[in-house]
Amino acid sequence: MRVLPVGDSALLLEMSSGGEAQALHAELLRRRAEGLLTVREIVPAARTVLLDGLADPARVAGELTAAEMPPAARRAQEVVEIPVRYDGPDLADVAAHWGVREREVAAVHAETEFTVAFCGFAPGFGYLTGLPARYDVPRRATPRTAVPAGSVALAGPYTGVYPRSSPGGWQLIGRTDAVLWDHARVPAALLAPGTRVRFIPVGPS
């Protein structure tokens, strides 16, 4: 763990992998829930976790670097199921990259249980991990100027669902009618870091 001070009351904790960052995030949430850590915000990212609102950052840094972080435990919460039609415009390209048929892309993706590693890019957009490394795919060489809301996409080790229409360079393999972000809903985001997710294949609408 590399600990970097951020201002007077924050720490940026840098890990060597995304899995370690997820385990650290889960452990920090546990400590806060049990009253062992007083912090205003815990914000995970790809390989870092930001702690903001610390009264004594130096003390917390010492405690964390001296402690052994346990691996992330599977959360007991229910799995969020997202219906998806596997008919995306990049499905054939992903199948070719994986060396399988298009229907096998859908089968592999739907059989995987994902975890939201972190959120960003746009309100409601979660970066989901779970596919083995052999299924990593590159971003498109030329990003699209507009990706439709509800597009289910792959890039690198991540799966994501576009909560609204926006530019994007991820590989589109399907689409969903699920609402990822609704400001009138509590919470507004369907997905949050640590959420377990499964994609459920459905027929054409």
PDB file of C-alpha atoms in Angstrom:
ATOM      1  CA  MET A   1       0.000   0.000   0.000  1.00  0.00           C
ATOM      2  CA  ARG A   2       1.244   3.465  -0.902  1.00  0.00           C
ATOM      3  CA  VAL A   3      -0.246   6.245   1.218  1.00  0.00           C
ATOM      4  CA  LEU A   4      -0.348   9.773  -0.189  1.00  0.00           C
ATOM      5  CA  PRO A   5      -1.558  12.807   1.787  1.00  0.00           C
ATOM      6  CA  VAL A   6      -4.223  14.906   0.079  1.00  0.00           C
ATOM      7  CA  GLY A   7      -4.663  18.301   1.687  1.00  0.00           C
ATOM      8  CA  ASP A   8      -5.083  18.515   5.455  1.00  0.00           C
ATOM      9  CA  SER A   9      -7.727  15.862   6.029  1.00  0.00           C
ATOM     10  CA  ALA A  10      -7.527  13.222   3.301  1.00  0.00           C
ATOM     11  CA  LEU A  11      -5.435  10.231   2.242  1.00  0.00           C
ATOM     12  CA  LEU A  12      -5.115   8.496  -1.116  1.00  0.00           C
ATOM     13  CA  LEU A  13      -4.376   4.793  -0.655  1.00  0.00           C
ATOM     14  CA  GLU A  14      -2.784   3.275  -3.743  1.00  0.00           C
ATOM     15  CA  MET A  15      -2.782  -0.499  -4.243  1.00  0.00           C
ATOM     16  CA  SER A  16      -1.002  -2.671  -6.788  1.00  0.00           C
ATOM     17  CA  SER A  17      -4.176  -4.142  -8.329  1.00  0.00           C
ATOM     18  CA  GLY A  18      -7.881  -3.577  -8.675  1.00  0.00           C
ATOM     19  CA  GLY A  19      -8.629  -6.636  -6.548  1.00  0.00           C
ATOM     20  CA  GLU A  20      -6.537  -5.281  -3.692  1.00  0.00           C
ATOM     21  CA  ALA A  21      -8.299  -1.923  -3.957  1.00  0.00           C
ATOM     22  CA  GLN A  22     -11.693  -3.649  -3.756  1.00  0.00           C
ATOM     23  CA  ALA A  23     -10.579  -5.623  -0.693  1.00  0.00           C
ATOM     24  CA  LEU A  24      -9.292  -2.453   0.955  1.00  0.00           C
ATOM     25  CA  HIS A  25     -12.549  -0.621   0.202  1.00  0.00           C
ATOM     26  CA  ALA A  26     -14.582  -3.433   1.767  1.00  0.00           C
ATOM     27  CA  GLU A  27     -12.357  -3.464   4.863  1.00  0.00           C
ATOM     28  CA  LEU A  28     -12.606   0.315   5.293  1.00  0.00           C
ATOM     29  CA  LEU A  29     -16.393   0.155   5.046  1.00  0.00           C
ATOM     30  CA  ARG A  30     -16.399  -2.560   7.704  1.00  0.00           C
ATOM     31  CA  ARG A  31     -14.210  -0.509  10.014  1.00  0.00           C
ATOM     32  CA  ARG A  32     -16.398   2.562   9.613  1.00  0.00           C
ATOM     33  CA  ALA A  33     -19.562   0.529  10.263  1.00  0.00           C
ATOM     34  CA  GLU A  34     -18.032  -0.873  13.464  1.00  0.00           C
ATOM     35  CA  GLY A  35     -16.891   2.537  14.667  1.00  0.00           C
ATOM     36  CA  LEU A  36     -13.207   1.773  14.169  1.00  0.00           C
ATOM     37  CA  LEU A  37     -12.740   4.471  11.523  1.00  0.00           C
ATOM     38  CA  THR A  38     -14.169   7.985  11.513  1.00  0.00           C
ATOM     39  CA  VAL A  39     -14.198   9.373   7.984  1.00  0.00           C
ATOM     40  CA  ARG A  40     -16.620  11.428   5.904  1.00  0.00           C
ATOM     41  CA  GLU A  41     -16.073   9.842   2.481  1.00  0.00           C
ATOM     42  CA  ILE A  42     -14.625   6.544   1.244  1.00  0.00           C
ATOM     43  CA  VAL A  43     -14.225   6.714  -2.537  1.00  0.00           C
ATOM     44  CA  PRO A  44     -12.868   3.697  -4.478  1.00  0.00           C
ATOM     45  CA  ALA A  45     -11.310   3.872  -7.943  1.00  0.00           C
ATOM     46  CA  ALA A  46      -9.458   1.443 -10.220  1.00  0.00           C
ATOM     47  CA  ARG A  47      -6.445   0.929  -7.907  1.00  0.00           C
ATOM     48  CA  THR A  48      -6.947   3.543  -5.209  1.00  0.00           C
ATOM     49  CA  VAL A  49      -9.251   4.435  -2.330  1.00  0.00           C
ATOM     50  CA  LEU A  50      -9.649   8.022  -1.136  1.00  0.00           C
ATOM     51  CA  LEU A  51     -10.396   8.736   2.519  1.00  0.00           C
ATOM     52  CA  ASP A  52     -11.705  12.259   3.059  1.00  0.00           C
ATOM     53  CA  GLY A  53     -12.667  13.999   6.281  1.00  0.00           C
ATOM     54  CA  LEU A  54     -10.069  12.486   8.603  1.00  0.00           C
ATOM     55  CA  ALA A  55      -9.321  14.255  11.873  1.00  0.00           C
ATOM     56  CA  ASP A  56      -5.826  12.735  12.095  1.00  0.00           C
ATOM     57  CA  PRO A  57      -4.645  11.486   8.680  1.00  0.00           C
ATOM     58  CA  ALA A  58      -1.130  10.645   9.925  1.00  0.00           C
ATOM     59  CA  ARG A  59      -2.462   8.327  12.627  1.00  0.00           C
ATOM     60  CA  VAL A  60      -4.821   6.574  10.203  1.00  0.00           C
ATOM     61  CA  ALA A  61      -1.995   6.177   7.679  1.00  0.00           C
ATOM     62  CA  GLY A  62       0.159   4.488  10.317  1.00  0.00           C
ATOM     63  CA  GLU A  63      -2.628   2.153  11.384  1.00  0.00           C
ATOM     64  CA  LEU A  64      -3.431   1.105   7.829  1.00  0.00           C
ATOM     65  CA  THR A  65       0.149   0.485   6.731  1.00  0.00           C
ATOM     66  CA  ALA A  66       0.783  -1.617   9.851  1.00  0.00           C
ATOM     67  CA  ALA A  67      -2.349  -3.740   9.402  1.00  0.00           C
ATOM     68  CA  GLU A  68      -2.819  -6.765   7.164  1.00  0.00           C
ATOM     69  CA  MET A  69      -5.794  -6.305   4.887  1.00  0.00           C
ATOM     70  CA  PRO A  70      -8.037  -9.382   4.623  1.00  0.00           C
ATOM     71  CA  PRO A  71      -9.330 -10.399   1.180  1.00  0.00           C
ATOM     72  CA  ALA A  72     -12.697  -9.003   0.204  1.00  0.00           C
ATOM     73  CA  ALA A  73     -15.492 -11.219   1.483  1.00  0.00           C
ATOM     74  CA  ARG A  74     -18.545 -11.920  -0.651  1.00  0.00           C
ATOM     75  CA  ARG A  75     -21.264  -9.516   0.408  1.00  0.00           C
ATOM     76  CA  ALA A  76     -24.535 -11.034   1.609  1.00  0.00           C
ATOM     77  CA  GLN A  77     -26.689  -8.503  -0.219  1.00  0.00           C
ATOM     78  CA  GLU A  78     -29.034  -9.578  -2.968  1.00  0.00           C
ATOM     79  CA  VAL A  79     -27.779  -9.667  -6.534  1.00  0.00           C
ATOM     80  CA  VAL A  80     -29.040  -6.883  -8.793  1.00  0.00           C
ATOM     81  CA  GLU A  81     -30.360  -8.465 -11.992  1.00  0.00           C
ATOM     82  CA  ILE A  82     -30.197  -6.442 -15.207  1.00  0.00           C
ATOM     83  CA  PRO A  83     -32.136  -7.742 -18.231  1.00  0.00           C
ATOM     84  CA  VAL A  84     -30.131  -7.425 -21.434  1.00  0.00           C
ATOM     85  CA  ARG A  85     -30.682  -8.092 -25.125  1.00  0.00           C
ATOM     86  CA  TYR A  86     -27.379  -9.313 -26.545  1.00  0.00           C
ATOM     87  CA  ASP A  87     -27.640  -7.600 -29.920  1.00  0.00           C
ATOM     88  CA  GLY A  88     -24.987  -4.880 -29.696  1.00  0.00           C
ATOM     89  CA  PRO A  89     -23.224  -3.588 -32.823  1.00  0.00           C
ATOM     90  CA  ASP A  90     -19.814  -4.768 -31.553  1.00  0.00           C
ATOM     91  CA  LEU A  91     -20.924  -8.276 -30.575  1.00  0.00           C
ATOM     92  CA  ALA A  92     -19.303  -9.841 -33.648  1.00  0.00           C
ATOM     93  CA  ASP A  93     -16.007  -8.022 -33.030  1.00  0.00           C
ATOM     94  CA  VAL A  94     -15.947  -9.172 -29.409  1.00  0.00           C
ATOM     95  CA  ALA A  95     -16.710 -12.746 -30.484  1.00  0.00           C
ATOM     96  CA  ALA A  96     -13.828 -12.630 -32.963  1.00  0.00           C
ATOM     97  CA  HIS A  97     -11.493 -11.240 -30.298  1.00  0.00           C
ATOM     98  CA  TRP A  98     -12.493 -14.016 -27.894  1.00  0.00           C
ATOM     99  CA  GLY A  99     -12.348 -16.659 -30.620  1.00  0.00           C
ATOM    100  CA  VAL A 100     -15.938 -17.813 -30.022  1.00  0.00           C
ATOM    101  CA  ARG A 101     -19.362 -17.508 -31.638  1.00  0.00           C
ATOM    102  CA  GLU A 102     -21.574 -14.527 -30.877  1.00  0.00           C
ATOM    103  CA  ARG A 103     -24.006 -16.559 -28.792  1.00  0.00           C
ATOM    104  CA  GLU A 104     -21.098 -17.745 -26.653  1.00  0.00           C
ATOM    105  CA  VAL A 105     -20.243 -14.142 -25.793  1.00  0.00           C
ATOM    106  CA  ALA A 106     -23.763 -13.758 -24.427  1.00  0.00           C
ATOM    107  CA  ALA A 107     -23.523 -17.075 -22.561  1.00  0.00           C
ATOM    108  CA  VAL A 108     -20.194 -16.255 -20.913  1.00  0.00           C
ATOM    109  CA  HIS A 109     -21.309 -12.768 -19.971  1.00  0.00           C
ATOM    110  CA  ALA A 110     -24.663 -13.890 -18.573  1.00  0.00           C
ATOM    111  CA  GLU A 111     -23.115 -16.740 -16.566  1.00  0.00           C
ATOM    112  CA  THR A 112     -20.733 -14.371 -14.769  1.00  0.00           C
ATOM    113  CA  GLU A 113     -21.497 -12.727 -11.438  1.00  0.00           C
ATOM    114  CA  PHE A 114     -20.060  -9.230 -11.497  1.00  0.00           C
ATOM    115  CA  THR A 115     -19.098  -6.835  -8.721  1.00  0.00           C
ATOM    116  CA  VAL A 116     -19.140  -3.052  -9.011  1.00  0.00           C
ATOM    117  CA  ALA A 117     -15.503  -2.103  -8.371  1.00  0.00           C
ATOM    118  CA  PHE A 118     -16.092   1.639  -8.479  1.00  0.00           C
ATOM    119  CA  CYS A 119     -18.242   4.287 -10.145  1.00  0.00           C
ATOM    120  CA  GLY A 120     -17.384   7.241 -12.332  1.00  0.00           C
ATOM    121  CA  PHE A 121     -17.482   8.736 -15.832  1.00  0.00           C
ATOM    122  CA  ALA A 122     -21.175   9.644 -15.498  1.00  0.00           C
ATOM    123  CA  PRO A 123     -23.760   9.486 -12.672  1.00  0.00           C
ATOM    124  CA  GLY A 124     -24.835   5.863 -12.314  1.00  0.00           C
ATOM    125  CA  PHE A 125     -21.996   4.360 -14.361  1.00  0.00           C
ATOM    126  CA  GLY A 126     -20.396   1.430 -12.560  1.00  0.00           C
ATOM    127  CA  TYR A 127     -17.188  -0.342 -13.524  1.00  0.00           C
ATOM    128  CA  LEU A 128     -18.016  -4.036 -13.106  1.00  0.00           C
ATOM    129  CA  THR A 129     -15.407  -6.761 -12.682  1.00  0.00           C
ATOM    130  CA  GLY A 130     -15.831 -10.519 -12.847  1.00  0.00           C
ATOM    131  CA  LEU A 131     -14.827 -11.740 -16.289  1.00  0.00           C
ATOM    132  CA  PRO A 132     -11.529 -13.672 -16.390  1.00  0.00           C
ATOM    133  CA  ALA A 133      -8.540 -11.781 -17.822  1.00  0.00           C
ATOM    134  CA  ARG A 134      -8.660 -13.797 -21.058  1.00  0.00           C
ATOM    135  CA  TYR A 135     -11.876 -11.946 -21.938  1.00  0.00           C
ATOM    136  CA  ASP A 136     -10.349  -8.449 -21.749  1.00  0.00           C
ATOM    137  CA  VAL A 137     -11.109  -6.452 -24.892  1.00  0.00           C
ATOM    138  CA  PRO A 138      -9.581  -3.205 -26.184  1.00  0.00           C
ATOM    139  CA  ARG A 139     -11.566  -0.034 -26.574  1.00  0.00           C
ATOM    140  CA  ARG A 140     -12.705   0.860 -30.066  1.00  0.00           C
ATOM    141  CA  ALA A 141     -10.031   2.541 -32.184  1.00  0.00           C
ATOM    142  CA  THR A 142     -12.539   5.285 -32.996  1.00  0.00           C
ATOM    143  CA  PRO A 143     -14.970   6.198 -30.190  1.00  0.00           C
ATOM    144  CA  ARG A 144     -18.610   6.802 -31.027  1.00  0.00           C
ATOM    145  CA  THR A 145     -19.881  10.345 -30.698  1.00  0.00           C
ATOM    146  CA  ALA A 146     -23.108   9.060 -29.120  1.00  0.00           C
ATOM    147  CA  VAL A 147     -23.682   5.749 -27.353  1.00  0.00           C
ATOM    148  CA  PRO A 148     -27.391   5.064 -26.609  1.00  0.00           C
ATOM    149  CA  ALA A 149     -28.519   4.986 -22.992  1.00  0.00           C
ATOM    150  CA  GLY A 150     -28.775   1.411 -21.700  1.00  0.00           C
ATOM    151  CA  SER A 151     -25.910   0.106 -23.826  1.00  0.00           C
ATOM    152  CA  VAL A 152     -24.089  -2.807 -22.185  1.00  0.00           C
ATOM    153  CA  ALA A 153     -20.411  -2.548 -23.020  1.00  0.00           C
ATOM    154  CA  LEU A 154     -16.947  -4.007 -22.455  1.00  0.00           C
ATOM    155  CA  ALA A 155     -13.532  -2.347 -22.229  1.00  0.00           C
ATOM    156  CA  GLY A 156     -10.364  -3.829 -20.776  1.00  0.00           C
ATOM    157  CA  PRO A 157     -11.382  -5.929 -17.742  1.00  0.00           C
ATOM    158  CA  TYR A 158     -14.634  -4.031 -17.169  1.00  0.00           C
ATOM    159  CA  THR A 159     -18.299  -4.281 -18.061  1.00  0.00           C
ATOM    160  CA  GLY A 160     -20.416  -1.138 -17.895  1.00  0.00           C
ATOM    161  CA  VAL A 161     -23.892   0.119 -18.710  1.00  0.00           C
ATOM    162  CA  TYR A 162     -24.270   3.614 -20.119  1.00  0.00           C
ATOM    163  CA  PRO A 163     -26.836   5.394 -17.910  1.00  0.00           C
ATOM    164  CA  ARG A 164     -27.469   8.070 -20.530  1.00  0.00           C
ATOM    165  CA  SER A 165     -26.517   8.858 -24.110  1.00  0.00           C
ATOM    166  CA  SER A 166     -22.920  10.048 -24.290  1.00  0.00           C
ATOM    167  CA  PRO A 167     -19.736   9.656 -26.335  1.00  0.00           C
ATOM    168  CA  GLY A 168     -17.892   6.426 -25.668  1.00  0.00           C
ATOM    169  CA  GLY A 169     -15.305   4.009 -26.962  1.00  0.00           C
ATOM    170  CA  TRP A 170     -16.375   0.789 -25.259  1.00  0.00           C
ATOM    171  CA  GLN A 171     -17.431  -2.315 -27.201  1.00  0.00           C
ATOM    172  CA  LEU A 172     -21.238  -2.534 -27.259  1.00  0.00           C
ATOM    173  CA  ILE A 173     -22.554  -6.087 -26.834  1.00  0.00           C
ATOM    174  CA  GLY A 174     -26.168  -5.453 -25.771  1.00  0.00           C
ATOM    175  CA  ARG A 175     -28.766  -3.084 -24.378  1.00  0.00           C
ATOM    176  CA  THR A 176     -31.047  -2.889 -21.354  1.00  0.00           C
ATOM    177  CA  ASP A 177     -34.136  -0.953 -20.309  1.00  0.00           C
ATOM    178  CA  ALA A 178     -32.945  -0.825 -16.685  1.00  0.00           C
ATOM    179  CA  VAL A 179     -32.699   2.720 -15.296  1.00  0.00           C
ATOM    180  CA  LEU A 180     -29.190   3.145 -13.921  1.00  0.00           C
ATOM    181  CA  TRP A 181     -29.687   6.681 -12.587  1.00  0.00           C
ATOM    182  CA  ASP A 182     -32.931   8.262 -11.387  1.00  0.00           C
ATOM    183  CA  HIS A 183     -32.643  11.422  -9.273  1.00  0.00           C
ATOM    184  CA  ALA A 184     -36.155  10.787  -7.935  1.00  0.00           C
ATOM    185  CA  ARG A 185     -35.122   7.354  -6.596  1.00  0.00           C
ATOM    186  CA  VAL A 186     -33.413   6.742  -3.245  1.00  0.00           C
ATOM    187  CA  PRO A 187     -30.649   5.923  -3.822  1.00  0.00           C
ATOM    188  CA  ALA A 188     -30.503   7.533  -7.252  1.00  0.00           C
ATOM    189  CA  ALA A 189     -27.905   5.049  -8.541  1.00  0.00           C
ATOM    190  CA  LEU A 190     -28.946   1.460  -9.177  1.00  0.00           C
ATOM    191  CA  LEU A 191     -25.335   0.359  -8.744  1.00  0.00           C
ATOM    192  CA  ALA A 192     -22.839   1.266  -6.026  1.00  0.00           C
ATOM    193  CA  PRO A 193     -19.328  -0.004  -5.236  1.00  0.00           C
ATOM    194  CA  GLY A 194     -19.548  -3.568  -3.925  1.00  0.00           C
ATOM    195  CA  THR A 195     -22.931  -4.308  -5.538  1.00  0.00           C
ATOM    196  CA  ARG A 196     -23.249  -7.815  -6.985  1.00  0.00           C
ATOM    197  CA  VAL A 197     -24.711  -7.876 -10.509  1.00  0.00           C
ATOM    198  CA  ARG A 198     -25.954 -10.458 -12.969  1.00  0.00           C
ATOM    199  CA  PHE A 199     -27.120  -9.877 -16.523  1.00  0.00           C
ATOM    200  CA  ILE A 200     -30.244 -11.805 -17.542  1.00  0.00           C
ATOM    201  CA  PRO A 201     -30.673 -12.507 -21.280  1.00  0.00           C
ATOM    202  CA  VAL A 202     -34.060 -11.494 -22.697  1.00  0.00           C
ATOM    203  CA  GLY A 203     -35.523 -11.567 -26.174  1.00  0.00           C
ATOM    204  CA  PRO A 204     -36.002  -8.562 -28.460  1.00  0.00           C
ATOM    205  CA  SER A 205     -38.462  -5.942 -27.220  1.00  0.00           C
TER     206      SER A 205
END
